[in-house]
PDB file of C-alpha atoms in Angstrom:
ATOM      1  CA  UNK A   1      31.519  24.128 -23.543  1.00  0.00           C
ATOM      2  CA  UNK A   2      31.535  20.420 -22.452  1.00  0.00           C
ATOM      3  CA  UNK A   3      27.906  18.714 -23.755  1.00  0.00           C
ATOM      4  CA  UNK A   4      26.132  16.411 -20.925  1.00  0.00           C
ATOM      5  CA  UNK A   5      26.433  12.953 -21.495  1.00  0.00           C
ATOM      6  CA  UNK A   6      23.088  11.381 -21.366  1.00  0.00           C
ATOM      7  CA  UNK A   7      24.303   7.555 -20.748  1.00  0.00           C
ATOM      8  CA  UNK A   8      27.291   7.862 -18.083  1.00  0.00           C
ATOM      9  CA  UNK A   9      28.648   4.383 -17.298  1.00  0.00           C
ATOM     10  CA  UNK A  10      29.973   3.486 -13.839  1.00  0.00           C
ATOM     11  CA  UNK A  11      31.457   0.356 -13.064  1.00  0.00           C
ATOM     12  CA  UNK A  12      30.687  -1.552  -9.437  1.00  0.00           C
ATOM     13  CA  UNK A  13      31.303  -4.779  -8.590  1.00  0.00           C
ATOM     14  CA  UNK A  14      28.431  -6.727  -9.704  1.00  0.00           C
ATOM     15  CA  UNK A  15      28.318  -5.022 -13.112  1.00  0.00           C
ATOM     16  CA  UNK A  16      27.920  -2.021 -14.564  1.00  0.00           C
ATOM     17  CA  UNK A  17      25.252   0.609 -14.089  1.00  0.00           C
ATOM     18  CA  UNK A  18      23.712   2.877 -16.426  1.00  0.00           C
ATOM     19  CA  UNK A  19      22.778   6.409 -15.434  1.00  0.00           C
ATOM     20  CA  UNK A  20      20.045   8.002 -18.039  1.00  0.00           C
ATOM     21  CA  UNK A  21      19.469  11.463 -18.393  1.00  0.00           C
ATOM     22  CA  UNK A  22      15.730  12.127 -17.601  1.00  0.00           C
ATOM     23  CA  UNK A  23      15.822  15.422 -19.445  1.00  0.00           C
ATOM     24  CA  UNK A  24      16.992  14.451 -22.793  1.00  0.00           C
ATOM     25  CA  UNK A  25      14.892  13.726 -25.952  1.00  0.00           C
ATOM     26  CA  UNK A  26      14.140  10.025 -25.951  1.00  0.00           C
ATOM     27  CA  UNK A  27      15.977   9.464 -29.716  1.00  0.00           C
ATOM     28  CA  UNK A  28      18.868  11.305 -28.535  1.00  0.00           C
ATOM     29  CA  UNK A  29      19.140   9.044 -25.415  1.00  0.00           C
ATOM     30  CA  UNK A  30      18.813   5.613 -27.454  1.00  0.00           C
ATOM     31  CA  UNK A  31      21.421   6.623 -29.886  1.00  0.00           C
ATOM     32  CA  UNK A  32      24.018   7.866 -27.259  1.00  0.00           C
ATOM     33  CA  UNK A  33      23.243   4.245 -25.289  1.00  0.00           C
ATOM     34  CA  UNK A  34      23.843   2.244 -29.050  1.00  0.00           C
ATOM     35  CA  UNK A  35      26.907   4.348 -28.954  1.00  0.00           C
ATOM     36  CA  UNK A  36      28.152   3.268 -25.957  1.00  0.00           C
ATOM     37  CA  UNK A  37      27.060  -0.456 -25.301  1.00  0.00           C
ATOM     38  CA  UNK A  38      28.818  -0.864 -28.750  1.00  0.00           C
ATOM     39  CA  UNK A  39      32.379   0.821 -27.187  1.00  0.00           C
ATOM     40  CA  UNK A  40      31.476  -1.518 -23.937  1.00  0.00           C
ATOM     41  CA  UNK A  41      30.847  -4.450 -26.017  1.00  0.00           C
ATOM     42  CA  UNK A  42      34.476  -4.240 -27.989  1.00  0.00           C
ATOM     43  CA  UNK A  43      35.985  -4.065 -24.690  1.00  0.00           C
ATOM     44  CA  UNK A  44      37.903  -7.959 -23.411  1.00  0.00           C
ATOM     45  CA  UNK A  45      35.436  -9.220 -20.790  1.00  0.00           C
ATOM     46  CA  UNK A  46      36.103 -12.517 -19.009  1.00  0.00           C
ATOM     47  CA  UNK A  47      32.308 -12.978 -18.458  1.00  0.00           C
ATOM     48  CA  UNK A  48      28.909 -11.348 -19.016  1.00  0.00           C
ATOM     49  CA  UNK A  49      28.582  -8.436 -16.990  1.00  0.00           C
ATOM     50  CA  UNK A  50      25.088  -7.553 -15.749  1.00  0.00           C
ATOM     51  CA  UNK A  51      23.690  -3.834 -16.339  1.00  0.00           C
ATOM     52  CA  UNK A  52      21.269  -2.247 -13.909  1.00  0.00           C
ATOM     53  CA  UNK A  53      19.322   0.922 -15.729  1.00  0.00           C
ATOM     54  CA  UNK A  54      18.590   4.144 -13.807  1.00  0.00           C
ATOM     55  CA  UNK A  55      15.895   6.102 -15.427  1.00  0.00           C
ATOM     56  CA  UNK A  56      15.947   8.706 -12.669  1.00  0.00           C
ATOM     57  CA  UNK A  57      12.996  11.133 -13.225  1.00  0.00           C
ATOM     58  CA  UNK A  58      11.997   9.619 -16.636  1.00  0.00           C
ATOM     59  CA  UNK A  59       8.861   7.888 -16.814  1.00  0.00           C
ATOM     60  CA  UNK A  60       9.386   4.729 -19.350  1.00  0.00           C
ATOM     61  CA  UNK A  61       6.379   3.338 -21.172  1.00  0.00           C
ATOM     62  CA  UNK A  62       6.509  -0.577 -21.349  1.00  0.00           C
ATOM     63  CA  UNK A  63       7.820  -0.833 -24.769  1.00  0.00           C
ATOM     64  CA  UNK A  64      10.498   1.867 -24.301  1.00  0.00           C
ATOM     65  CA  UNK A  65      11.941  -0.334 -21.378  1.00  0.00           C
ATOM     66  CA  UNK A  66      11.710  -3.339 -23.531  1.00  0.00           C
ATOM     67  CA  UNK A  67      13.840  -0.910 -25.728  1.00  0.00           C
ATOM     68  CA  UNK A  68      16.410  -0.150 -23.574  1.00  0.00           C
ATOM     69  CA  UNK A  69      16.726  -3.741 -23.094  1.00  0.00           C
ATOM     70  CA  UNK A  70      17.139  -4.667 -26.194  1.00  0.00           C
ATOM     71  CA  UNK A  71      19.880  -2.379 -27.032  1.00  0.00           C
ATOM     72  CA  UNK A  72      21.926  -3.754 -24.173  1.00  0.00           C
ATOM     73  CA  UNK A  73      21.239  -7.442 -24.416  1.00  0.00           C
ATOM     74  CA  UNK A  74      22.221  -7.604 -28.106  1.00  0.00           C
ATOM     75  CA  UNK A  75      25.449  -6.952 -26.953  1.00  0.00           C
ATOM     76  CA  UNK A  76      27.386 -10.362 -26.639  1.00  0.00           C
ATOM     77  CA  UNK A  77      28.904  -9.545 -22.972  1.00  0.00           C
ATOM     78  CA  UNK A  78      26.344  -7.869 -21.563  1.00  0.00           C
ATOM     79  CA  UNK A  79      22.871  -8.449 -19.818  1.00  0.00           C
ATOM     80  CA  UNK A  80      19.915  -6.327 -18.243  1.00  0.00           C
ATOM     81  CA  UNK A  81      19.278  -7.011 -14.040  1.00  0.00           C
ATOM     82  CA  UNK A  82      16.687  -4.136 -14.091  1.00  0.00           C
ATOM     83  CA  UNK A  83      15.418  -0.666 -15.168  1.00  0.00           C
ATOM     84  CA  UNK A  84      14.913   1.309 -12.526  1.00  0.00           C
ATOM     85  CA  UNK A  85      12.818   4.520 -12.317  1.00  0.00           C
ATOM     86  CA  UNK A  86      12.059   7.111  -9.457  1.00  0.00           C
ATOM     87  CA  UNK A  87       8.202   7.910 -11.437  1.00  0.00           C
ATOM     88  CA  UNK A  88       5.587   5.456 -10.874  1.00  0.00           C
ATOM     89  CA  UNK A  89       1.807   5.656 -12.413  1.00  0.00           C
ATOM     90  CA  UNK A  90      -1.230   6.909 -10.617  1.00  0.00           C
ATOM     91  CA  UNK A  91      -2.054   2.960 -10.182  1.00  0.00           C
ATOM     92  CA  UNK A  92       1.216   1.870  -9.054  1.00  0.00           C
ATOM     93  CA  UNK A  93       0.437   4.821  -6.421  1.00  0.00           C
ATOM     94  CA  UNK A  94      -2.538   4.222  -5.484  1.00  0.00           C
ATOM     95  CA  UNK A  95      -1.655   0.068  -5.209  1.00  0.00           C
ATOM     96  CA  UNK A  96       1.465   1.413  -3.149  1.00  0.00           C
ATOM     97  CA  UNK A  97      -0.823   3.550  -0.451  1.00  0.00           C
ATOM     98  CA  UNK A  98      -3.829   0.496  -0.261  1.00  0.00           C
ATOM     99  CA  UNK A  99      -0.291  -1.924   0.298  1.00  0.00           C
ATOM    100  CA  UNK A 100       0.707   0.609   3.201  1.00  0.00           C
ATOM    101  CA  UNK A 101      -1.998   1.405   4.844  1.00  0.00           C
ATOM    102  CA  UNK A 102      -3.697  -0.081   8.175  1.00  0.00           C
ATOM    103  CA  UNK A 103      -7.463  -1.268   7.361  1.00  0.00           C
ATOM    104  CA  UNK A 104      -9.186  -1.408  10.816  1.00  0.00           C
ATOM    105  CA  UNK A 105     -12.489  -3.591  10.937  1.00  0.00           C
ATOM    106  CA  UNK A 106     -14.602  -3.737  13.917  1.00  0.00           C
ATOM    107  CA  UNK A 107     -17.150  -6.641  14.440  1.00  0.00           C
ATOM    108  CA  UNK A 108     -17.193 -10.250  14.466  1.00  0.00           C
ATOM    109  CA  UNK A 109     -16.002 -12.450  11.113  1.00  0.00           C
ATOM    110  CA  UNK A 110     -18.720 -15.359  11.375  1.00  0.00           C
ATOM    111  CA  UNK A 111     -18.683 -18.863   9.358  1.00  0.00           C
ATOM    112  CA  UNK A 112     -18.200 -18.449   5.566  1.00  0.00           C
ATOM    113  CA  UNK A 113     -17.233 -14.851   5.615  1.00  0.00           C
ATOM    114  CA  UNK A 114     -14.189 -13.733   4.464  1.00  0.00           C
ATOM    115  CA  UNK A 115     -12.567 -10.421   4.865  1.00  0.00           C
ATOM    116  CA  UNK A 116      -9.484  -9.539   2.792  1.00  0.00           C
ATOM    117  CA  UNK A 117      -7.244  -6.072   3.265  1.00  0.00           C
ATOM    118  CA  UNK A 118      -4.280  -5.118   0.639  1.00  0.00           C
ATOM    119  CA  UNK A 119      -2.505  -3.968   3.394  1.00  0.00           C
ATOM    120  CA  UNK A 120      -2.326  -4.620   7.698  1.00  0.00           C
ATOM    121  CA  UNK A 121      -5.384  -5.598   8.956  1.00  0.00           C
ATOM    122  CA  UNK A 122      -6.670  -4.738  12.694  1.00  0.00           C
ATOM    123  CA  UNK A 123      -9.547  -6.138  13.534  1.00  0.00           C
ATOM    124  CA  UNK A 124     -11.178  -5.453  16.816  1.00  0.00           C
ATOM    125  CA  UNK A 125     -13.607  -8.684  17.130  1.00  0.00           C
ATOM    126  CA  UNK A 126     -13.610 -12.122  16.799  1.00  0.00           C
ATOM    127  CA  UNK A 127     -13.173 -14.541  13.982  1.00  0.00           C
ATOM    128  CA  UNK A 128     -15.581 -17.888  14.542  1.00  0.00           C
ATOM    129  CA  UNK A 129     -14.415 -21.163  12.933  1.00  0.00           C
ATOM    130  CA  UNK A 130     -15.054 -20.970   9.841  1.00  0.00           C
ATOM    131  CA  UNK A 131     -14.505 -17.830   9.269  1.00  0.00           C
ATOM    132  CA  UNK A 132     -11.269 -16.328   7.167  1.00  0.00           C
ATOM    133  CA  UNK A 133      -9.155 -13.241   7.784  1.00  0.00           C
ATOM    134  CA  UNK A 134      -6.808 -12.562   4.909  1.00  0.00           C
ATOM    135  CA  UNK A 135      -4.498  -9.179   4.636  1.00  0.00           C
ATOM    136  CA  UNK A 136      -1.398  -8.369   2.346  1.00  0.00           C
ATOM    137  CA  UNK A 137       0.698  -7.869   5.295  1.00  0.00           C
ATOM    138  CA  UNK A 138       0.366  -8.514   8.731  1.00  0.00           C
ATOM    139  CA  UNK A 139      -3.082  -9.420  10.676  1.00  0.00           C
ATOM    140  CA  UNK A 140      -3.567  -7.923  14.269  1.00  0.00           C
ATOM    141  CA  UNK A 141      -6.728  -8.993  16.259  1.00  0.00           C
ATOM    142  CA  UNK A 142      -8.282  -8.055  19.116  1.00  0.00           C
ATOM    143  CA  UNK A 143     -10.540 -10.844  20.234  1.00  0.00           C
ATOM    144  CA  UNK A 144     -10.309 -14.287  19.398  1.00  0.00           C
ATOM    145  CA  UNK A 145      -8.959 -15.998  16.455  1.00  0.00           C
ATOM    146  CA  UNK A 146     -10.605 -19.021  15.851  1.00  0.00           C
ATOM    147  CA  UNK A 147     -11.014 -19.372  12.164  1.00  0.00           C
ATOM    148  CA  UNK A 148      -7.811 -19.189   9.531  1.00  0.00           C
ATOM    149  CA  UNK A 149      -5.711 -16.485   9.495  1.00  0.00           C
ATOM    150  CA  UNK A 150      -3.348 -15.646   6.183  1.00  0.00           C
ATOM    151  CA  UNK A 151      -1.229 -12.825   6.394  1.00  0.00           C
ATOM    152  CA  UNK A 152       1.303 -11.633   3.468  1.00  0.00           C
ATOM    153  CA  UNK A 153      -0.983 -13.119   1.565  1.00  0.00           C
ATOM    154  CA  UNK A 154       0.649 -11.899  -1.812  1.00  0.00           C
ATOM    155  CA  UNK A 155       3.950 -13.612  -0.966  1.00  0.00           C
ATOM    156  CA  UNK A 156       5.141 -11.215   2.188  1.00  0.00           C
ATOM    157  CA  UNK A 157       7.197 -13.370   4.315  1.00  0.00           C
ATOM    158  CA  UNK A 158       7.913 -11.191   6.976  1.00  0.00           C
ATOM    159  CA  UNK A 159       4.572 -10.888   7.706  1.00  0.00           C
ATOM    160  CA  UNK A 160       2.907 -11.597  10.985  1.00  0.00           C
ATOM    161  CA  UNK A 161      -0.408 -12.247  12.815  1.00  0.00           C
ATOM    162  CA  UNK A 162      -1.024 -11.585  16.353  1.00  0.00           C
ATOM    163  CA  UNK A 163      -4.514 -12.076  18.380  1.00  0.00           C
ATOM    164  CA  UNK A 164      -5.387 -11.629  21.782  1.00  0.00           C
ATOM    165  CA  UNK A 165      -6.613 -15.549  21.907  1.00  0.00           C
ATOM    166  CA  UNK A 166      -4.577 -17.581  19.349  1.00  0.00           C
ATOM    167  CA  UNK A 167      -6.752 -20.620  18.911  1.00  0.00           C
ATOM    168  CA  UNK A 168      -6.676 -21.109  14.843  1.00  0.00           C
ATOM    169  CA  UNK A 169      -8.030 -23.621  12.739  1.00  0.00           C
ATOM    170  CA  UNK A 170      -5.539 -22.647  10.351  1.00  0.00           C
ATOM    171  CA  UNK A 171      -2.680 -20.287   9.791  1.00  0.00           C
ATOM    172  CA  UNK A 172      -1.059 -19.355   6.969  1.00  0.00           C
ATOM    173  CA  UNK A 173       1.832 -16.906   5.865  1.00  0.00           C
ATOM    174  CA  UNK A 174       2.973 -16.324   2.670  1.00  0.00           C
ATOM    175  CA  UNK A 175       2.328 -19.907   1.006  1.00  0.00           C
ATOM    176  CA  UNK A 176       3.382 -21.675   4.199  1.00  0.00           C
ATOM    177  CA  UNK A 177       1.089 -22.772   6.496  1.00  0.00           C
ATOM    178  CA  UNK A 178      -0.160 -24.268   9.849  1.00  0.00           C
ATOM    179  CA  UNK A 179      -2.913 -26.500  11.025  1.00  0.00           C
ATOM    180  CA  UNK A 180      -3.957 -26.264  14.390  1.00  0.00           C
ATOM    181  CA  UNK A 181      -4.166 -28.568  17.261  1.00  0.00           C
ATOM    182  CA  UNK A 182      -7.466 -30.398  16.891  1.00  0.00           C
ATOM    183  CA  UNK A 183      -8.837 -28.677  20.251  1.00  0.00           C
ATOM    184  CA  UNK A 184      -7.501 -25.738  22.213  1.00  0.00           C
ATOM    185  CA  UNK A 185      -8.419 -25.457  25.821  1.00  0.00           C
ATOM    186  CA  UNK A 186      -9.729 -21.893  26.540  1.00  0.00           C
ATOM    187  CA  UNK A 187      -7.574 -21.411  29.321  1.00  0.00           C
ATOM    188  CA  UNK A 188      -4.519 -22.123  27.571  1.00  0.00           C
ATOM    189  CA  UNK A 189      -5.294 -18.996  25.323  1.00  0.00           C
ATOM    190  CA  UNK A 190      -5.496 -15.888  27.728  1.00  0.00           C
ATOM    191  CA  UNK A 191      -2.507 -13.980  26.599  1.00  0.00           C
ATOM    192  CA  UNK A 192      -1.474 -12.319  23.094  1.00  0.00           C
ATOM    193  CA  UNK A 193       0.511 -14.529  21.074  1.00  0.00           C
ATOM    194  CA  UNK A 194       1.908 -13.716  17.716  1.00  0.00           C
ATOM    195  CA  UNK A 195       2.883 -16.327  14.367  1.00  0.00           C
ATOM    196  CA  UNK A 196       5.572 -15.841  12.169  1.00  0.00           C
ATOM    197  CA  UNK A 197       7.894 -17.453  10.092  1.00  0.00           C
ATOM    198  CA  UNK A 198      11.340 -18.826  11.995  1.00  0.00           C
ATOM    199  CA  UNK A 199      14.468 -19.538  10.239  1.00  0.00           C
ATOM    200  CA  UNK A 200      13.745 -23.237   9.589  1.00  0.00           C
ATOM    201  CA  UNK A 201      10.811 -21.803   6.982  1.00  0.00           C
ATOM    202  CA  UNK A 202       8.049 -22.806  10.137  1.00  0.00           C
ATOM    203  CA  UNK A 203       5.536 -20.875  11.705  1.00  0.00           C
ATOM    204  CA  UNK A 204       5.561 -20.666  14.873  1.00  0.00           C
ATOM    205  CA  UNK A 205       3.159 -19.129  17.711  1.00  0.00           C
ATOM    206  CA  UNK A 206       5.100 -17.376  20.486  1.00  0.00           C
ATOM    207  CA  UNK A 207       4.705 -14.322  23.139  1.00  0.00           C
ATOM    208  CA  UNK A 208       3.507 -10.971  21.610  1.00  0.00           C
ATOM    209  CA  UNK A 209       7.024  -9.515  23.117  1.00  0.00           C
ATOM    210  CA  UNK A 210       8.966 -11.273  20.568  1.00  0.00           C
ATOM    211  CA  UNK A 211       8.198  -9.467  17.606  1.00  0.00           C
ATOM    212  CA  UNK A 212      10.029  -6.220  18.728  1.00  0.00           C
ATOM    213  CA  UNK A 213      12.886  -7.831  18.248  1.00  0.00           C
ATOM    214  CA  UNK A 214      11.936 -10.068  15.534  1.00  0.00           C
ATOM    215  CA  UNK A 215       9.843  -7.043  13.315  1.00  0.00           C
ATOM    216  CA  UNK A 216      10.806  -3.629  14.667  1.00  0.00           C
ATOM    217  CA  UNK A 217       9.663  -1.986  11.894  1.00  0.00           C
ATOM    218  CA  UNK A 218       6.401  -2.971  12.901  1.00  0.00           C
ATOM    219  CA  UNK A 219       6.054  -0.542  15.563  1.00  0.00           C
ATOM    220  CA  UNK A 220       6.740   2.236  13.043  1.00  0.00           C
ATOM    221  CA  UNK A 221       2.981   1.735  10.948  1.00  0.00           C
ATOM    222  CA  UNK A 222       1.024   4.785  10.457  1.00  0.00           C
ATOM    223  CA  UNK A 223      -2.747   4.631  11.135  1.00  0.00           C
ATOM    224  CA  UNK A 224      -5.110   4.449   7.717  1.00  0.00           C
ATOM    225  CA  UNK A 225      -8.799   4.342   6.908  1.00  0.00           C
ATOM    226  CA  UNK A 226     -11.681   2.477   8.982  1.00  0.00           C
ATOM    227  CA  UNK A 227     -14.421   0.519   7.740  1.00  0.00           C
ATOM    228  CA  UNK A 228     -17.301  -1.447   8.723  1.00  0.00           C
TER     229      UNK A 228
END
């Protein structure tokens, strides 16, 4: 009877990739791996070749991926991309669902307050100069923006922000951002606009009608929780 390999090895064209069984004792999958990487090592290479880790349904503590990386970049040819696992913890979960979700607010932001969301943010109000309206991923008002607006505001760049009345004192997406014109007249601002990063690394405001083609994936969000 033919024993299951726990390390099977499968070259692509970047590299190689490493294919863990999740069901094996730990010990047993580290020596199998020493085994191998030593067999890969002795092989010619022309060049380092890079090694992406799949964990499957194995949850790896910190120091056991440090492990696993260790055994492979002793090797003189060879060098860990990533470790890759299908379990995450209950805080990666949890981070993942507050990152996903839509946060709807309803009321006015005034001067000095802030309001920050992990993931979209809809707010049905306005935001007053001098107020600040900052959200994960995108930002979608309904009223008046009028304050500073910083959406993907953990490094998203795809993110967006779209109000009914687009008259900023400040945008910002991602680490890029905006000032505004110093005044905006008020009937200049009487349809939706949206802001979002062009090609050229710019924002730039344009028609709401643009980002269906720009973001479709936008118009796939799920509804979340409410507050305020």
């Amino acid at each position: 009877m033919k024993t299951k390999q726990n390390v099977v090895i499968k070259g692509t064209k970047d590299g190689l990739t490493l294919h863990l069984n999740d069901k094996c004792a730990y010990d047993e999958l580290l020596q199998e791996l020493k085994e191998k990487m030593d067999a890969v090592n002795g092989q010619e290479h022309g060049s380092v070749l890079t090694v992406t880790v799949q964990a499957g349904n194995r949850y790896l503590l910190d120091e056991e991926t440090e492990e696993i990386k260790k055994i492979i970049n002793q090797r003189e040819h060879l060098a860990v991309e990533s470790v890759k696992s299908n379990v995450m913890t209950m805080e990666e979960a949890i981070r993942w669902k507050e990152e996903s979700e839509i946060v709807s607010y309803t009321g006015r932001i005034r001067s000095g307050q802030i309001l920050e969301v992990p993931g979209d943010l809809l707010l049905i109000g306005d935001v007053n100069p001098g107020g600040t309206v900052r959200a994960g991923r995108n930002i979608f008002i309904m009223g008046a923006l009028k304050g500073m607006a910083h959406a993907g505001c953990y490094g998203d760049e795809a993110a967006v922000i779209a109000a009914s009345r687009m008259m900023p004192s400040q945008l910002r997406i991602s680490h890029y951002f905006n000032r505004a014109p110093d005044r905006y007249e008020e009937e200049d601002c009487c349809e939706t606009e949206c802001a979002y990063i062009d090609d050229s690394n710019q924002i730039v405001v344009d028609r709401l009608q643009v980002l269906k083609h720009l973001r479709p994936g936008i118009s796939t969000f799920k509804g979340g929780k409410h507050s305020g």
